[in-house]
Amino acid sequence: MLQLKSIGTPLVLILTLFTLAGCDQAEKSAQQMLDQAAQSAKQAIDDTNKAAQQALSEAIGSEGHKPEGTDNKEHAQEI
């Protein structure tokens, strides 16, 4: 029985270390996936912003003047 205890303790410690190493690797993989997801989300937001800016620019028109009502801000505050 003494031999079983002397072999069992290092075996348990080794298995624990392998488990911890596996958890560390899983954590790194999860972090990489989260980073990739965040990068994809940022790219989608940037693309959406670019499309919205372009749509706004087209809505304003090629003359480059602002739609009526946007310049009245100063007049409305003079009341």
PDB file of C-alpha atoms in Angstrom:
ATOM      1  CA  MET A   1       0.000   0.000   0.000  1.00  0.00           C
ATOM      2  CA  LEU A   2       2.923   2.332   0.650  1.00  0.00           C
ATOM      3  CA  GLN A   3       4.049   1.994  -2.969  1.00  0.00           C
ATOM      4  CA  LEU A   4       0.600   2.930  -4.259  1.00  0.00           C
ATOM      5  CA  LYS A   5       0.604   6.113  -2.164  1.00  0.00           C
ATOM      6  CA  SER A   6       4.114   7.037  -3.259  1.00  0.00           C
ATOM      7  CA  ILE A   7       3.159   6.612  -6.939  1.00  0.00           C
ATOM      8  CA  GLY A   8      -0.328   8.085  -6.596  1.00  0.00           C
ATOM      9  CA  THR A   9       0.663  11.489  -5.246  1.00  0.00           C
ATOM     10  CA  PRO A  10       3.082  12.406  -8.089  1.00  0.00           C
ATOM     11  CA  LEU A  11       0.603  10.982 -10.599  1.00  0.00           C
ATOM     12  CA  VAL A  12      -2.159  13.226  -9.245  1.00  0.00           C
ATOM     13  CA  LEU A  13       0.187  16.230  -9.348  1.00  0.00           C
ATOM     14  CA  ILE A  14       1.191  15.477 -12.941  1.00  0.00           C
ATOM     15  CA  LEU A  15      -2.440  15.080 -14.005  1.00  0.00           C
ATOM     16  CA  THR A  16      -3.252  18.371 -12.286  1.00  0.00           C
ATOM     17  CA  LEU A  17      -0.449  20.124 -14.161  1.00  0.00           C
ATOM     18  CA  PHE A  18      -1.649  18.721 -17.476  1.00  0.00           C
ATOM     19  CA  THR A  19      -5.171  19.858 -16.672  1.00  0.00           C
ATOM     20  CA  LEU A  20      -3.960  23.354 -15.816  1.00  0.00           C
ATOM     21  CA  ALA A  21      -1.877  23.498 -18.982  1.00  0.00           C
ATOM     22  CA  GLY A  22      -4.935  22.452 -20.965  1.00  0.00           C
ATOM     23  CA  CYS A  23      -7.040  25.130 -19.297  1.00  0.00           C
ATOM     24  CA  ASP A  24      -4.392  27.734 -20.068  1.00  0.00           C
ATOM     25  CA  GLN A  25      -4.368  26.698 -23.716  1.00  0.00           C
ATOM     26  CA  ALA A  26      -8.160  26.783 -23.834  1.00  0.00           C
ATOM     27  CA  GLU A  27      -8.119  30.256 -22.299  1.00  0.00           C
ATOM     28  CA  LYS A  28      -5.638  31.467 -24.916  1.00  0.00           C
ATOM     29  CA  SER A  29      -7.763  30.006 -27.706  1.00  0.00           C
ATOM     30  CA  ALA A  30     -10.887  31.627 -26.295  1.00  0.00           C
ATOM     31  CA  GLN A  31      -9.088  34.972 -26.033  1.00  0.00           C
ATOM     32  CA  GLN A  32      -7.967  34.720 -29.661  1.00  0.00           C
ATOM     33  CA  MET A  33     -11.532  33.967 -30.751  1.00  0.00           C
ATOM     34  CA  LEU A  34     -12.818  36.939 -28.763  1.00  0.00           C
ATOM     35  CA  ASP A  35     -10.181  39.191 -30.308  1.00  0.00           C
ATOM     36  CA  GLN A  36     -11.155  38.030 -33.796  1.00  0.00           C
ATOM     37  CA  ALA A  37     -14.836  38.587 -33.034  1.00  0.00           C
ATOM     38  CA  ALA A  38     -14.099  42.075 -31.720  1.00  0.00           C
ATOM     39  CA  GLN A  39     -12.067  42.882 -34.826  1.00  0.00           C
ATOM     40  CA  SER A  40     -14.892  41.630 -37.072  1.00  0.00           C
ATOM     41  CA  ALA A  41     -17.431  43.706 -35.149  1.00  0.00           C
ATOM     42  CA  LYS A  42     -15.227  46.798 -35.419  1.00  0.00           C
ATOM     43  CA  GLN A  43     -14.865  46.254 -39.160  1.00  0.00           C
ATOM     44  CA  ALA A  44     -18.636  45.867 -39.537  1.00  0.00           C
ATOM     45  CA  ILE A  45     -19.221  49.091 -37.599  1.00  0.00           C
ATOM     46  CA  ASP A  46     -16.650  50.937 -39.715  1.00  0.00           C
ATOM     47  CA  ASP A  47     -18.226  49.637 -42.932  1.00  0.00           C
ATOM     48  CA  THR A  48     -21.695  50.625 -41.744  1.00  0.00           C
ATOM     49  CA  ASN A  49     -20.455  54.095 -40.786  1.00  0.00           C
ATOM     50  CA  LYS A  50     -18.803  54.519 -44.176  1.00  0.00           C
ATOM     51  CA  ALA A  51     -21.996  53.450 -45.974  1.00  0.00           C
ATOM     52  CA  ALA A  52     -24.089  55.818 -43.827  1.00  0.00           C
ATOM     53  CA  GLN A  53     -21.738  58.714 -44.538  1.00  0.00           C
ATOM     54  CA  GLN A  54     -21.905  57.977 -48.251  1.00  0.00           C
ATOM     55  CA  ALA A  55     -25.710  57.738 -48.174  1.00  0.00           C
ATOM     56  CA  LEU A  56     -25.896  61.036 -46.302  1.00  0.00           C
ATOM     57  CA  SER A  57     -23.586  62.651 -48.790  1.00  0.00           C
ATOM     58  CA  GLU A  58     -25.725  61.404 -51.667  1.00  0.00           C
ATOM     59  CA  ALA A  59     -28.900  62.554 -49.914  1.00  0.00           C
ATOM     60  CA  ILE A  60     -27.516  66.063 -49.477  1.00  0.00           C
ATOM     61  CA  GLY A  61     -26.739  66.141 -53.163  1.00  0.00           C
ATOM     62  CA  SER A  62     -23.822  66.899 -55.359  1.00  0.00           C
ATOM     63  CA  GLU A  63     -24.296  70.676 -54.994  1.00  0.00           C
ATOM     64  CA  GLY A  64     -22.824  70.450 -51.533  1.00  0.00           C
ATOM     65  CA  HIS A  65     -25.466  72.575 -49.821  1.00  0.00           C
ATOM     66  CA  LYS A  66     -27.123  71.515 -46.593  1.00  0.00           C
ATOM     67  CA  PRO A  67     -30.810  70.618 -46.514  1.00  0.00           C
ATOM     68  CA  GLU A  68     -33.130  73.452 -45.580  1.00  0.00           C
ATOM     69  CA  GLY A  69     -33.580  73.901 -41.857  1.00  0.00           C
ATOM     70  CA  THR A  70     -30.054  73.102 -40.727  1.00  0.00           C
ATOM     71  CA  ASP A  71     -28.868  76.710 -40.901  1.00  0.00           C
ATOM     72  CA  ASN A  72     -31.755  78.016 -38.757  1.00  0.00           C
ATOM     73  CA  LYS A  73     -30.071  77.032 -35.515  1.00  0.00           C
ATOM     74  CA  GLU A  74     -28.773  80.545 -34.860  1.00  0.00           C
ATOM     75  CA  HIS A  75     -32.121  82.141 -35.656  1.00  0.00           C
ATOM     76  CA  ALA A  76     -34.003  79.830 -33.347  1.00  0.00           C
ATOM     77  CA  GLN A  77     -31.741  80.678 -30.433  1.00  0.00           C
ATOM     78  CA  GLU A  78     -32.187  84.439 -30.861  1.00  0.00           C
ATOM     79  CA  ILE A  79     -35.813  84.344 -29.725  1.00  0.00           C
TER      80      ILE A  79
END
